[in-house]
Coordinates of C-alpha atoms in Angstrom, one line a residue:
L1 CA 58.4 85.3 102.1
E2 CA 60.3 82.2 103.0
K3 CA 57.2 80.6 104.3
V4 CA 55.4 81.4 101.0
R5 CA 58.3 80.0 99.2
A6 CA 58.3 76.9 101.4
D7 CA 54.5 76.5 100.8
H8 CA 55.0 77.0 97.2
A9 CA 57.8 74.5 97.1
V10 CA 55.6 72.0 99.1
K11 CA 52.8 72.6 96.6
E12 CA 55.2 72.1 93.7
S13 CA 56.5 68.9 95.3
H14 CA 53.0 67.7 95.8
S15 CA 52.1 68.7 92.3
M16 CA 55.1 67.0 90.9
A17 CA 54.4 63.9 93.0
Y18 CA 50.8 63.9 91.8
D19 CA 52.0 64.3 88.3
E20 CA 54.5 61.5 88.8
M21 CA 51.7 59.3 90.2
Q22 CA 49.5 60.2 87.3
K23 CA 52.3 59.6 84.8
K24 CA 53.0 56.3 86.5
G25 CA 49.3 55.4 86.4
F26 CA 49.0 56.4 82.8
Q27 CA 52.2 54.4 82.1
E28 CA 50.8 51.4 83.8
R29 CA 47.5 51.7 82.1
Q30 CA 49.3 52.2 78.8
D31 CA 51.5 49.2 79.4
S32 CA 48.4 47.1 80.4
L33 CA 46.6 48.2 77.3
T34 CA 49.7 47.6 75.2
A35 CA 50.0 44.1 76.7
K36 CA 46.3 43.4 76.0
L37 CA 46.7 44.7 72.5
V38 CA 49.7 42.5 71.9
E39 CA 47.8 39.5 73.3
R40 CA 44.9 40.3 71.1
E41 CA 47.1 40.7 68.1
E42 CA 48.7 37.4 68.9
A43 CA 45.3 35.8 69.3
L44 CA 44.2 37.4 66.0
A45 CA 47.3 36.1 64.3
I46 CA 46.6 32.6 65.7
A47 CA 43.0 32.9 64.6
E48 CA 44.1 34.1 61.1
R49 CA 46.5 31.1 60.9
H50 CA 43.7 28.8 62.0
L51 CA 41.3 30.4 59.5
A52 CA 44.0 30.0 56.8
S53 CA 44.4 26.3 57.7
L54 CA 40.6 25.9 57.7
Q55 CA 40.4 27.5 54.3
E56 CA 43.2 25.3 53.0
A57 CA 41.4 22.3 54.4
V58 CA 38.2 23.4 52.8
R59 CA 40.0 24.0 49.5
L60 CA 41.7 20.6 49.6
H61 CA 38.3 19.0 50.5
N62 CA 36.7 20.8 47.6
A63 CA 39.5 19.8 45.3
E64 CA 39.2 16.2 46.4
K65 CA 35.5 16.3 45.9
K66 CA 35.9 17.9 42.5
D67 CA 38.6 15.3 41.5
K68 CA 36.2 12.6 42.7
G69 CA 33.4 14.0 40.6
E70 CA 35.7 14.2 37.6
V71 CA 36.8 10.7 38.2
D72 CA 33.2 9.5 38.5
A73 CA 32.4 11.4 35.3
L74 CA 35.4 9.8 33.5
K75 CA 34.3 6.4 34.8
D76 CA 30.8 7.0 33.4
Q77 CA 32.3 8.1 30.1
V78 CA 34.6 5.1 30.0
K79 CA 31.6 2.8 30.7
K80 CA 29.6 4.5 28.0
M81 CA 32.4 4.2 25.5
T82 CA 32.9 0.6 26.4
D83 CA 29.2 -0.1 25.8
E84 CA 29.4 1.7 22.5
V85 CA 32.4 -0.4 21.5
K86 CA 30.6 -3.6 22.4
S87 CA 27.6 -2.4 20.4
K88 CA 29.8 -1.5 17.4
Q89 CA 31.5 -4.9 17.7
E90 CA 28.1 -6.6 17.6
H91 CA 27.1 -4.5 14.6
I92 CA 30.4 -5.5 12.9
V93 CA 29.7 -9.2 13.5
V94 CA 26.2 -8.8 12.1
G95 CA 27.5 -6.8 9.2
A96 CA 30.1 -9.5 8.5
Q97 CA 27.4 -12.1 8.5
Q98 CA 25.3 -10.0 6.1
V99 CA 28.3 -9.5 3.9
A100 CA 28.9 -13.3 3.8
T101 CA 25.2 -13.9 3.0
L102 CA 25.3 -11.2 0.2
R103 CA 28.5 -12.8 -1.2
T104 CA 26.7 -16.1 -1.4
E105 CA 23.7 -14.6 -3.0
V106 CA 26.0 -12.7 -5.5
Q107 CA 27.7 -15.9 -6.4
K108 CA 24.3 -17.6 -6.9
L109 CA 23.2 -14.6 -9.1
Q110 CA 26.4 -14.8 -11.1
D111 CA 25.8 -18.5 -11.7
T112 CA 22.2 -17.7 -12.6
V113 CA 23.4 -15.0 -15.0
L114 CA 25.8 -17.5 -16.7
V115 CA 22.9 -19.9 -17.1
L116 CA 20.7 -17.2 -18.4
E117 CA 23.4 -16.0 -20.8
E118 CA 23.7 -19.6 -22.2
Q119 CA 19.9 -19.8 -22.5
A120 CA 19.9 -16.4 -24.2
K121 CA 22.4 -17.7 -26.7
I122 CA 20.3 -20.8 -27.4
F123 CA 17.2 -18.6 -27.7
Q124 CA 19.1 -16.3 -30.0
L125 CA 20.1 -19.2 -32.2
D126 CA 16.5 -20.5 -32.1
F127 CA 15.2 -17.1 -33.0
E128 CA 17.6 -16.7 -35.9
A129 CA 16.7 -20.2 -37.1
E130 CA 12.9 -19.4 -36.7
R131 CA 13.4 -16.0 -38.4
K132 CA 15.2 -17.6 -41.3
A133 CA 12.4 -20.3 -41.5
R134 CA 9.7 -17.6 -41.4
E135 CA 11.5 -15.6 -44.1
S136 CA 11.7 -18.8 -46.1
V137 CA 8.0 -19.5 -45.5
I138 CA 7.1 -15.9 -46.4
T139 CA 9.2 -16.3 -49.6
E140 CA 7.6 -19.6 -50.4
K141 CA 4.1 -18.1 -49.6
E142 CA 4.8 -15.2 -51.9
R143 CA 5.9 -17.6 -54.6
I144 CA 2.7 -19.6 -54.1
L145 CA 0.6 -16.5 -54.2
E146 CA 2.3 -15.4 -57.4
D147 CA 1.7 -18.9 -58.9
L148 CA -1.9 -18.7 -57.6
R149 CA -2.4 -15.4 -59.3
H150 CA -1.0 -16.8 -62.6
L151 CA -3.3 -19.9 -62.2
M152 CA -6.3 -17.7 -61.4
K153 CA -5.5 -15.6 -64.4
R154 CA -5.1 -18.7 -66.5
N155 CA -8.3 -20.1 -65.1
T156 CA -10.1 -16.9 -65.9
D157 CA -8.7 -16.9 -69.5
L158 CA -9.7 -20.6 -69.9
L159 CA -13.2 -19.9 -68.5
K160 CA -13.5 -17.0 -70.9
E161 CA -12.5 -19.2 -73.8
V162 CA -15.0 -21.9 -72.7
N163 CA -17.7 -19.3 -72.5
D164 CA -16.7 -18.0 -75.9
L165 CA -16.8 -21.5 -77.3
R166 CA -20.2 -22.0 -75.7
N167 CA -21.6 -18.8 -77.2
N168 CA -19.8 -19.2 -80.6
P169 CA -19.4 -23.0 -81.2
P170 CA -16.8 -23.7 -83.9
Q171 CA -17.7 -25.2 -87.3
E172 CA -17.0 -28.9 -87.7
N173 CA -14.3 -28.3 -90.3
A174 CA -12.9 -25.2 -88.6
T175 CA -9.4 -25.4 -87.1
P176 CA -9.3 -24.1 -83.5
S177 CA -7.0 -21.2 -83.1
E178 CA -6.7 -21.6 -79.4
P179 CA -6.2 -24.7 -77.3
G180 CA -9.2 -25.9 -75.5
P181 CA -9.7 -26.0 -71.7
S182 CA -7.6 -28.4 -69.6
P183 CA -9.0 -31.9 -69.1
R184 CA -9.5 -31.2 -65.4
R185 CA -11.5 -28.0 -66.1
Q186 CA -13.5 -29.9 -68.8
E187 CA -14.5 -32.5 -66.3
R188 CA -15.8 -29.8 -64.0
T189 CA -17.5 -27.9 -66.8
P190 CA -20.6 -29.5 -68.2
S191 CA -20.8 -30.0 -72.0
P192 CA -22.3 -27.1 -73.9
P193 CA -25.9 -27.5 -75.0
A194 CA -26.9 -28.2 -78.6
P195 CA -26.3 -25.2 -80.9
R196 CA -29.3 -23.1 -81.5
P197 CA -29.8 -20.2 -83.8
Q198 CA -27.7 -17.2 -83.1
D199 CA -30.6 -15.1 -82.0
D200 CA -31.8 -17.6 -79.5
V201 CA -28.4 -18.3 -77.8
I202 CA -28.6 -17.4 -74.0
P203 CA -25.1 -17.0 -72.5
A204 CA -24.4 -19.5 -69.7
P205 CA -23.5 -18.0 -66.3
K206 CA -19.8 -17.9 -65.6
R207 CA -18.6 -20.3 -62.9
Y208 CA -15.3 -20.1 -61.0
F209 CA -14.0 -22.9 -58.8
C210 CA -11.8 -22.8 -55.7
P211 CA -8.3 -24.3 -56.6
N212 CA -8.3 -26.1 -53.3
P213 CA -9.1 -29.8 -54.2
E214 CA -10.7 -30.3 -50.7
C215 CA -13.0 -27.3 -51.2
N216 CA -13.8 -27.0 -55.0
L217 CA -16.4 -24.3 -54.1
M218 CA -18.0 -22.6 -57.1
F219 CA -18.4 -18.8 -57.6
T220 CA -20.0 -16.7 -60.3
T221 CA -17.7 -13.7 -59.9
L222 CA -13.9 -13.3 -59.3
D223 CA -13.9 -11.0 -56.3
P224 CA -15.6 -13.4 -53.9
L225 CA -13.4 -16.2 -55.3
Q226 CA -10.2 -14.3 -54.5
L227 CA -11.3 -13.5 -51.0
H228 CA -12.3 -17.1 -50.5
V229 CA -9.0 -18.4 -51.8
I230 CA -7.0 -16.2 -49.4
T231 CA -9.0 -17.6 -46.5
C232 CA -9.3 -21.2 -47.7
L233 CA -5.5 -21.5 -48.3
N234 CA -4.5 -19.5 -45.2
L235 CA -2.8 -16.8 -47.2
D236 CA -3.8 -13.9 -44.9
D237 CA -1.0 -14.6 -42.3

């Protein structure tokens, strides 16, 4: 029994030693793995910090690049606006020259308008004078026409009296009741023929003369004479 107990104790001691050895091996392996894990965590942390620094560097580079692009765009805009300002200034100079030219032309036109107004006043005065002269001429022409009508009527009456005297000559002792024709008309009218018996008397044709001394054209009726007188004396204006 003691031998069994001794063997059992030896086995237990060996088992405990084996367990201790295994525990120690496991502990060493655990420590080794823990150390490796710590090293890897530290390496990971270093890599993360390096990655963060790289990301920051990339961000800064992109920001600088973006700022540079914005600066270039602003420079382009400034250049474009400068060119536009120069173009506007050139247009302003040209516009000022055109305004000066237009002012000169306006001044010339104003002077021309003043001259034309003076000429218009003179033309108005001439027109008024001509209108008054035409009215006076028309009035005088109407008066002459009226006198001509009276003269033509008087001439017709005298010619009628002459024809009556030719057809019915007065007796030698008879007193004429009407005055004879005017000396001028008597000169133009031939002397009546010798009296003949009443049955054989042939009435002489009536003759009418134009009152224009330069014309003195003869007509046998009054209507052609009136038309001729209007044309001959320029009374149709």
